Short mmCIF file of C-alpha atoms and ligand atoms in Angstrom, two decimals:
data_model
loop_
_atom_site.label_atom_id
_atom_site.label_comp_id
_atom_site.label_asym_id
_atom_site.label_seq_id
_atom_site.Cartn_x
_atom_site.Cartn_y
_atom_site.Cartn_z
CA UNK A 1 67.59 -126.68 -142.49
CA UNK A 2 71.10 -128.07 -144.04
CA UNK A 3 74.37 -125.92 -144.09
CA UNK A 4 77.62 -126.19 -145.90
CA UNK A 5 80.91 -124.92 -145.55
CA UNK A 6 84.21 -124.77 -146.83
CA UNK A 7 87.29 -122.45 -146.76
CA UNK A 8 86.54 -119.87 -150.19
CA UNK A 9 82.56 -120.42 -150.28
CA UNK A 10 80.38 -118.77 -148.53
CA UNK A 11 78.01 -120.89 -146.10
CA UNK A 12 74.90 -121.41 -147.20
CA UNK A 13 71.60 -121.87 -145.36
CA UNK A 14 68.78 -123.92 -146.95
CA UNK A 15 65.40 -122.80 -144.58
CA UNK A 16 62.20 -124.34 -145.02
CA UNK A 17 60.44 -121.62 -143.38
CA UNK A 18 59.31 -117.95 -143.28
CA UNK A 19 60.35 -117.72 -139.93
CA UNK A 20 63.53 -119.37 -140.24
CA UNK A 21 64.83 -117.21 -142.79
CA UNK A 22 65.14 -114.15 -140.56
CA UNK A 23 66.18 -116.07 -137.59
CA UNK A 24 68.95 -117.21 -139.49
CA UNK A 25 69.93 -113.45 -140.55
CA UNK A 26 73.06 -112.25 -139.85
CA UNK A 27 74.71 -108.68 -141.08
CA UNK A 28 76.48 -110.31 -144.44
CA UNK A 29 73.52 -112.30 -145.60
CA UNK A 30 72.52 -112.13 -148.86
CA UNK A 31 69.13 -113.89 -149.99
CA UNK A 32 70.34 -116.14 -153.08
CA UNK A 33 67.40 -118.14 -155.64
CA UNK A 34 68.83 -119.36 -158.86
CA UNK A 35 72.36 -117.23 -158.37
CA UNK A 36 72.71 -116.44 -162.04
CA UNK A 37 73.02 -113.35 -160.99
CA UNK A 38 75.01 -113.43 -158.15
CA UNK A 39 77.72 -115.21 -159.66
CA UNK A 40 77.90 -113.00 -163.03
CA UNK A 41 78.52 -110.41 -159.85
CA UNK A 42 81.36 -112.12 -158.05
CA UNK A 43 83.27 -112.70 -161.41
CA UNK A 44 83.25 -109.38 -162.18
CA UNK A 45 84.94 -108.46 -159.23
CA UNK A 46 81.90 -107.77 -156.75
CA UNK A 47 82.27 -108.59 -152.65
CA UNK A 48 81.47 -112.35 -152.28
CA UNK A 49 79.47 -112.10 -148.92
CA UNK A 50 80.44 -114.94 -146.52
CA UNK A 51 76.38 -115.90 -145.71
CA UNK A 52 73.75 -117.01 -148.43
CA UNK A 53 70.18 -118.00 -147.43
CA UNK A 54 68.96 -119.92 -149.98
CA UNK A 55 65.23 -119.47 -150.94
CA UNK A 56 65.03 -122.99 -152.77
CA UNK A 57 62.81 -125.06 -150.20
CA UNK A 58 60.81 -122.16 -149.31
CA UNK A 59 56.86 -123.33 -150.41
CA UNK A 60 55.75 -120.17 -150.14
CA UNK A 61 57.51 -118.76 -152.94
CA UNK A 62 56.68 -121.39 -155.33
CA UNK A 63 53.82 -121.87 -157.95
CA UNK A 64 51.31 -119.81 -160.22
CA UNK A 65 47.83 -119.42 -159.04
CA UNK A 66 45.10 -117.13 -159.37
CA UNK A 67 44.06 -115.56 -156.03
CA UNK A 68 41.18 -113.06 -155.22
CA UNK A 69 43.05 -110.31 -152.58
CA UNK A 70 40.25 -107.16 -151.32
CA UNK A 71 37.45 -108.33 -153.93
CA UNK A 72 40.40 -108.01 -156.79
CA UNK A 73 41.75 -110.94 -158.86
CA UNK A 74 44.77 -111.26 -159.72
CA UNK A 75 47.63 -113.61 -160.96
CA UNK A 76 50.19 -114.57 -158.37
CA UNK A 77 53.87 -115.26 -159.72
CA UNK A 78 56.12 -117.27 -157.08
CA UNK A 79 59.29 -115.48 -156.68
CA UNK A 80 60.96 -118.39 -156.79
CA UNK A 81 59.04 -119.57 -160.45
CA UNK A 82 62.00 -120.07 -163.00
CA UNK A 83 62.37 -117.69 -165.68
CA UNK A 84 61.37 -121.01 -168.03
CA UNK A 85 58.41 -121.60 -166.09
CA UNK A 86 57.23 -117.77 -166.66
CA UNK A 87 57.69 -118.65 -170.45
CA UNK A 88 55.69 -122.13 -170.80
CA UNK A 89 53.24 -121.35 -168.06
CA UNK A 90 49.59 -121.48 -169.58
CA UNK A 91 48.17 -118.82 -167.30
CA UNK A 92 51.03 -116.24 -167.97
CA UNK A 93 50.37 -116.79 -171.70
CA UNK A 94 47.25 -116.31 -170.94
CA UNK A 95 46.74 -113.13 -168.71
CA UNK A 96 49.93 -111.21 -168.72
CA UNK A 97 51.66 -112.41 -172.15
CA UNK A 98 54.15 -110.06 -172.28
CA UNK A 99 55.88 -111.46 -169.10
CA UNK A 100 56.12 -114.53 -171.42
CA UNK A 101 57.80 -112.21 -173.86
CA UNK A 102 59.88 -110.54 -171.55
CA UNK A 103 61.43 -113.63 -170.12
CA UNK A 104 61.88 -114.95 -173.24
CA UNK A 105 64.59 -112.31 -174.14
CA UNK A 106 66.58 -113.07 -170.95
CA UNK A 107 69.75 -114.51 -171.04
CA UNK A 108 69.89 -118.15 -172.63
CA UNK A 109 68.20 -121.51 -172.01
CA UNK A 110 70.64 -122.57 -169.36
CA UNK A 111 70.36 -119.38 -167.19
CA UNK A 112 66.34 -119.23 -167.85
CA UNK A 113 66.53 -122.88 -166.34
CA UNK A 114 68.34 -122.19 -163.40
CA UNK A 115 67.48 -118.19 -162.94
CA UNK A 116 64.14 -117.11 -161.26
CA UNK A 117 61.70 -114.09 -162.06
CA UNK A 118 62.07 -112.84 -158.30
CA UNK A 119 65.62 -112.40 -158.26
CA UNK A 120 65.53 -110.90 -161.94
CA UNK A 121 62.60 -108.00 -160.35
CA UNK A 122 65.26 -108.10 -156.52
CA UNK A 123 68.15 -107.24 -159.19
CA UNK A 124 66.11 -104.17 -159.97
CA UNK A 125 67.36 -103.73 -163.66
CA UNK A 126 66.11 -107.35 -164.93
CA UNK A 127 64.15 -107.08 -168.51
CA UNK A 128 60.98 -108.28 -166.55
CA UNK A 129 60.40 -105.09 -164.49
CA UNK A 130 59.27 -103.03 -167.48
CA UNK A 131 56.84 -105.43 -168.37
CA UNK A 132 55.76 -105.57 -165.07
CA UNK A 133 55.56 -101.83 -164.80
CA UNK A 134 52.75 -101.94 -167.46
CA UNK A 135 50.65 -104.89 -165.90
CA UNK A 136 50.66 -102.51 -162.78
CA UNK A 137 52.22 -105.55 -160.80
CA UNK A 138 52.76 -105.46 -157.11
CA UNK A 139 54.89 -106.99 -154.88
CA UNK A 140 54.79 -109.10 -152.18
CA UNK A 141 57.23 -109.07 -149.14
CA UNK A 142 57.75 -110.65 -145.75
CA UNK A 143 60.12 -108.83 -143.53
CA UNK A 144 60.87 -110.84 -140.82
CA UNK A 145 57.55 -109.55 -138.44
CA UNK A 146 54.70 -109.63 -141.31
CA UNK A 147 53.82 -110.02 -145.42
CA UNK A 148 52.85 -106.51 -146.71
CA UNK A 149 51.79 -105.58 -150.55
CA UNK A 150 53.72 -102.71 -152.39
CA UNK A 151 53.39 -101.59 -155.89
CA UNK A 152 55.83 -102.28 -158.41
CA UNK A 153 56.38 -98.46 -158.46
CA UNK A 154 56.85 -97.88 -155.08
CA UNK A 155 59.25 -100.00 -154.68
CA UNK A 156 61.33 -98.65 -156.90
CA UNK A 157 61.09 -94.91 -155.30
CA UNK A 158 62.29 -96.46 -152.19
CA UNK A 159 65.69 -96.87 -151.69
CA UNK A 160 67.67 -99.76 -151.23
CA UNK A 161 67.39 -101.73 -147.58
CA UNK A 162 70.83 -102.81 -146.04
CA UNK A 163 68.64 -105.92 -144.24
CA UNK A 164 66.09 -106.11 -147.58
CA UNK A 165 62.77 -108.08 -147.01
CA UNK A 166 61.96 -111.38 -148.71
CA UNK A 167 60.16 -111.25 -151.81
CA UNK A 168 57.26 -114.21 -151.72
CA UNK A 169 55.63 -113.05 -155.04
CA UNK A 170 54.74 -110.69 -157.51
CA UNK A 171 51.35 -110.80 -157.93
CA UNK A 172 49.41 -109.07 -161.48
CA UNK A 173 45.93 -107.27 -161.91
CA UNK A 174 43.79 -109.84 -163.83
CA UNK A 175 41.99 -106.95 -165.74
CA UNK A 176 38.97 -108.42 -167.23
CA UNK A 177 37.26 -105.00 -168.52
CA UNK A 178 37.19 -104.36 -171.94
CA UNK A 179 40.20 -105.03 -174.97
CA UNK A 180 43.93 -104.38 -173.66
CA UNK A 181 46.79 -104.92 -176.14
CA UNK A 182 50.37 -104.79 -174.92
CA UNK A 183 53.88 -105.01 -175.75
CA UNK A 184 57.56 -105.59 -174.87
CA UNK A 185 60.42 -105.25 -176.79
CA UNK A 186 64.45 -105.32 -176.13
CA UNK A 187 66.81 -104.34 -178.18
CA UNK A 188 70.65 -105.29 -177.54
CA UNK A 189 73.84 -105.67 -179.75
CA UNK A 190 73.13 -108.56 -180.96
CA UNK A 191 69.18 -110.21 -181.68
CA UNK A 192 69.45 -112.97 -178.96
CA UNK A 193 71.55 -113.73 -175.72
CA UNK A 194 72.34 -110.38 -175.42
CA UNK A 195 72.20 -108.07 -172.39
CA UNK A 196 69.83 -105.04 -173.08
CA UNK A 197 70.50 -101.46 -175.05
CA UNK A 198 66.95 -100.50 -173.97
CA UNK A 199 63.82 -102.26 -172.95
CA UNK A 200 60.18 -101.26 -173.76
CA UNK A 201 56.86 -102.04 -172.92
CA UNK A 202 53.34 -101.02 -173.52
CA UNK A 203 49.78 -101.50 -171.79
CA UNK A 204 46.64 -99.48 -173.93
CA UNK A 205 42.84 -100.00 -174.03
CA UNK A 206 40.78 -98.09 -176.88
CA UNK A 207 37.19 -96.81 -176.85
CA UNK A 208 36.37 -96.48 -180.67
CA UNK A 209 39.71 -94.01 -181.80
CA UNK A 210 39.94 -92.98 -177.92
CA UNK A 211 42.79 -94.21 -175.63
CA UNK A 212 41.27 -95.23 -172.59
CA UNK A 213 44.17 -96.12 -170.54
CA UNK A 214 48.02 -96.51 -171.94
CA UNK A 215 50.75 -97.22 -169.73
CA UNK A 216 54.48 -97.03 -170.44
CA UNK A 217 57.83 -97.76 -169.36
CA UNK A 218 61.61 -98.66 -170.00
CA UNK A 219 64.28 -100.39 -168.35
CA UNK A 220 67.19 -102.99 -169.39
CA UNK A 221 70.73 -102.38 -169.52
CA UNK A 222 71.84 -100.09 -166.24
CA UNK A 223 68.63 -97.66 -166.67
CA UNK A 224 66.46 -97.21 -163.72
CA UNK A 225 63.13 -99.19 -164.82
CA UNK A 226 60.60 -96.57 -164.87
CA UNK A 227 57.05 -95.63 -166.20
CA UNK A 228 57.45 -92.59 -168.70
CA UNK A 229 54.55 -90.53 -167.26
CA UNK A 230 54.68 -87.29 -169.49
CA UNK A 231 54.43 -89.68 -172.87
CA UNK A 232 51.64 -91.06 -170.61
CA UNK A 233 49.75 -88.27 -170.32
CA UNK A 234 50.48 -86.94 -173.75
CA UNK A 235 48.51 -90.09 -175.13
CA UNK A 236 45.72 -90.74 -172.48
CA UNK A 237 42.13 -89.51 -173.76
CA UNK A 238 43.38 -88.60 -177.14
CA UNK A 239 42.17 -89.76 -180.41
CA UNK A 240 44.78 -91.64 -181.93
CA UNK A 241 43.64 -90.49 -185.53
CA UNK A 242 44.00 -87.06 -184.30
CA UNK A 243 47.37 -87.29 -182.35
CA UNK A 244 50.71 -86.20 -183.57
CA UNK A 245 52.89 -89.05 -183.21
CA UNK A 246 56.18 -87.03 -184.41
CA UNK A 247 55.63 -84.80 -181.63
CA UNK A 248 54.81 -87.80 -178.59
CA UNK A 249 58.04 -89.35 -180.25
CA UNK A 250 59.84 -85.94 -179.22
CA UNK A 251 58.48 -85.78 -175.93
CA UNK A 252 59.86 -89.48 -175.52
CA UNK A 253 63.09 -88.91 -176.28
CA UNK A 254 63.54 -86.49 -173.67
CA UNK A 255 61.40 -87.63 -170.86
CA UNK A 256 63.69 -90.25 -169.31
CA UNK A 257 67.59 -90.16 -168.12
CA UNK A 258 69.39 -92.77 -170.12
CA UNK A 259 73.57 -93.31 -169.80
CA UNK A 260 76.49 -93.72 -172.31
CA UNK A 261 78.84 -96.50 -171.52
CA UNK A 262 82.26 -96.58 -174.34
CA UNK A 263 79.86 -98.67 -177.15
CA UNK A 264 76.26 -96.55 -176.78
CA UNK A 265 76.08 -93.15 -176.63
CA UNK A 266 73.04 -91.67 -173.60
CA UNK A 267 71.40 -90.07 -177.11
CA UNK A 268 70.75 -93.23 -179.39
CA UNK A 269 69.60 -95.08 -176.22
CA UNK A 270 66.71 -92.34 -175.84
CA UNK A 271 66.29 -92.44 -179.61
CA UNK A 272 66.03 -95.86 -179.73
CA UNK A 273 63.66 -96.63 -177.03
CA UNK A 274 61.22 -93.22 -178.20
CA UNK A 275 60.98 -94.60 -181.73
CA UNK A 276 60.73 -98.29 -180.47
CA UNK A 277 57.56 -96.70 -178.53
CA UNK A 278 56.15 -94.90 -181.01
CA UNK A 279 56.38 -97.88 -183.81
CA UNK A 280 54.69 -100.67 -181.88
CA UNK A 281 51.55 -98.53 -180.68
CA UNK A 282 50.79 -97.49 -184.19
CA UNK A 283 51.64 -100.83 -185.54
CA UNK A 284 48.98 -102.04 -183.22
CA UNK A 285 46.86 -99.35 -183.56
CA UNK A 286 46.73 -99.66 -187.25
CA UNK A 287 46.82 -103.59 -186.74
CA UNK A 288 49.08 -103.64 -190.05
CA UNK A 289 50.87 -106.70 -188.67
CA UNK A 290 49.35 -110.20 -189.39
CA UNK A 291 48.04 -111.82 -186.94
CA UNK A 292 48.58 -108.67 -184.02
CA UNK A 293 45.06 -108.26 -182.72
CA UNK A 294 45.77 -111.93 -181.22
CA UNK A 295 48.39 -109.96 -178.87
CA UNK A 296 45.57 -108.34 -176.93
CA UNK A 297 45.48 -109.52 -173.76
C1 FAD B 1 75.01 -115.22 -169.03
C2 FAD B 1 73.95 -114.40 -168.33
C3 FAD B 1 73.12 -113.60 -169.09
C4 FAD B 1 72.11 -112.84 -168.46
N1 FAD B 1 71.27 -112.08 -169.25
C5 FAD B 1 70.27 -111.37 -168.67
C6 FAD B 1 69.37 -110.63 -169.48
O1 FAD B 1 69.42 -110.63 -170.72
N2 FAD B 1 68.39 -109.91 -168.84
C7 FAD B 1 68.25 -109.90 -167.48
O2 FAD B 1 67.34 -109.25 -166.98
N3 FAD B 1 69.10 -110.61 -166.70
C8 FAD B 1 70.10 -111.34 -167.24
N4 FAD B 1 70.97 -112.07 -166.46
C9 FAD B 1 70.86 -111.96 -164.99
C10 FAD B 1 70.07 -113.09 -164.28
O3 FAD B 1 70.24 -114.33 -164.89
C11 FAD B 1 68.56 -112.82 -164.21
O4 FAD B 1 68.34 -111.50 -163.72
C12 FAD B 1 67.85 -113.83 -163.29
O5 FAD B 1 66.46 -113.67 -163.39
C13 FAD B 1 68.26 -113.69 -161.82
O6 FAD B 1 67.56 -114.67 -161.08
P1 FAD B 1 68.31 -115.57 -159.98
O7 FAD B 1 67.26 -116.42 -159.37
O8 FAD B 1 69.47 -116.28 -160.56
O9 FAD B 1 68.78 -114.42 -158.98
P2 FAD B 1 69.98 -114.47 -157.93
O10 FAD B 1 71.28 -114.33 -158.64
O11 FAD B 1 69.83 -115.61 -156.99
O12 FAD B 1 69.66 -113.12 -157.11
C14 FAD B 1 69.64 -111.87 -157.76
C15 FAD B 1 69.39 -110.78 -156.70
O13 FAD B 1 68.08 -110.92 -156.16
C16 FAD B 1 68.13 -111.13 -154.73
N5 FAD B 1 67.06 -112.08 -154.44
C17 FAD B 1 66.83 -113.27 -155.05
N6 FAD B 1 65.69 -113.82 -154.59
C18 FAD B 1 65.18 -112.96 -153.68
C19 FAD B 1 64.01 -112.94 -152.86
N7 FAD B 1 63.11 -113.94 -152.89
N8 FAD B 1 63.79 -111.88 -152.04
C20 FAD B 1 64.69 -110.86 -151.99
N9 FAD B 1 65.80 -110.81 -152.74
C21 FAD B 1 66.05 -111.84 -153.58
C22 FAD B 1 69.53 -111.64 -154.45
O14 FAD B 1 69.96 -111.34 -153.14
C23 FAD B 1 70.33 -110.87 -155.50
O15 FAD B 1 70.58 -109.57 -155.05
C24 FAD B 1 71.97 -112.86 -167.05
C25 FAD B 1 72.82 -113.68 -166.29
C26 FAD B 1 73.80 -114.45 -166.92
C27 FAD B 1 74.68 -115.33 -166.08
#
């Protein structure tokens, strides 16, 4: 363990242990990985704390491995991966592409370099959470006493500890039944480097014209990430031939809270993300896209 000081910084702890991290607690300490985030905080105006524990020699929080946890497989995630790793990372390509996707549409090279996929899900508005919504992800904590497992959802619900656990990893259902195609898409003001208007993403499985399973959610920007149950349900068992997609579009629009800041209005946010929603599952329903069947995870 190393620590630094000097009269404006804060001091900052450097453990190389679970253990250490919580022993080393004190009632301003803030967990800090990359701090991409944490500085973008402080310089717009947020309380500098006077105590960061640094997760960067922490082993436990590092790599991308594939790990079998109650007879389930699944992909584990590092908290402390960089948001560049998430994007080259064969596996992640491989089993849960839209991560690569969604960290591919955060920030720019520099930031992905430095920033990390566990403090972009602890920030609990980073682009990845939608995606990760969809993939069913769940998350993996230590608190000090013991490690405990917690869905991506749950998590959410609960509200914010003052002492918050460390995250160790986020780990992702390796779902090896039948065809799944997904999606993510972010739209901002601008097409790259650009904080988020609205995210989107998609999970759906198809039994001939039947959708077997189709999961939802947005995020980005200030919105709450959240899985859009009642578009959910609208969709689930239906025959997509059969289904009217002006009406699902409708039922989008209205079944999330959204905000209006003094550039986007609460309305075209909802708009934006419903028709977003609506284009990409027909466009890969109707695979009129070359070369989108090879998005099927
Ligand atoms: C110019 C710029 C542009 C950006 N654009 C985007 C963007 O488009 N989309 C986006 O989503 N984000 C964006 N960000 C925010 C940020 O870069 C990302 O969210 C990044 O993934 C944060 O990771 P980090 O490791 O730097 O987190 P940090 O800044 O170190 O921490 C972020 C939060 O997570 C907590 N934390 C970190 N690690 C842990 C852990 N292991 N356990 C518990 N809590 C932890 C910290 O206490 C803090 O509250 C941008 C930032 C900058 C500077």
């Amino acid at each position: 363990m190393s620590s630094s000081q000097n009269v404006e910084q804060p001091i900052v702890d450097i453990p190389v242990t679970l253990e250490e991290v919580f022993s080393l607690q004190r009632e301003e300490s803030v967990f800090v990985a990359g701090g991409t985030l944490l500085q973008l905080n402080w310089e717009s105006g947020q309380h500098k704390p006077n105590h960061l524990i640094s997760s960067h020699k922490l082993d436990r929080l590092k790599g991308i491995t594939e790990e079998t946890l109650n007879g389930e497989n699944y992909l584990r995630i590092g908290s402390s991966t960089l948001l560049s790793a998430c994007i080259s990372d064969i596996n992640i390509q491989k089993r849960a592409k839209i991560i690569t996707e969604a960290c591919a549409k955060i920030a720019a090279p520099a930031v992905r370099n430095r920033g990390t996929i566990g403090g972009n899900v602890c920030s609990r508005v980073g682009d990845s959470i939608p995606a990760l919504l969809v993939l069913d992800a769940k998350l993996e904590f230590f608190n000090g006493t013991s490690t405990y497992i917690i869905t991506m959802t749950e998590w959410l619900q609960e509200s914010q500890l003052a002492g918050p656990p460390l995250l160790l990893s986020i780990l992702i259902p390796c779902n090896k039944s039948g065809q799944s195609c997904s999606f993510f898409q972010k739209i901002g003001r601008r097409e790259s480097f650009t904080a988020a208007i609205v995210s989107t993403a998609g999970f759906m499985k198809l039994r001939n014209e039947i959708i077997t399973d189709i999961k939802l959610a947005i995020g980005g920007g200030a919105h709450l990430p959240q899985r859009l149950a009642d578009g959910e349900a609208y969709l689930l068992n239906k025959d997509w031939k059969k289904t009217n997609w002006q009406e699902f579009r409708a039922l989008l629009e209205t079944s999330f809270q959204s905000y209006s800041d003094p550039f986007i209005t609460d309305s075209y946010r909802r708009k934006a993300a419903a028709n977003m929603i609506t284009a990409k599952i027909l466009q890969i329903l109707k695979n009129d896209k070359g070369g989108e069947a090879k998005r099927c995870i």
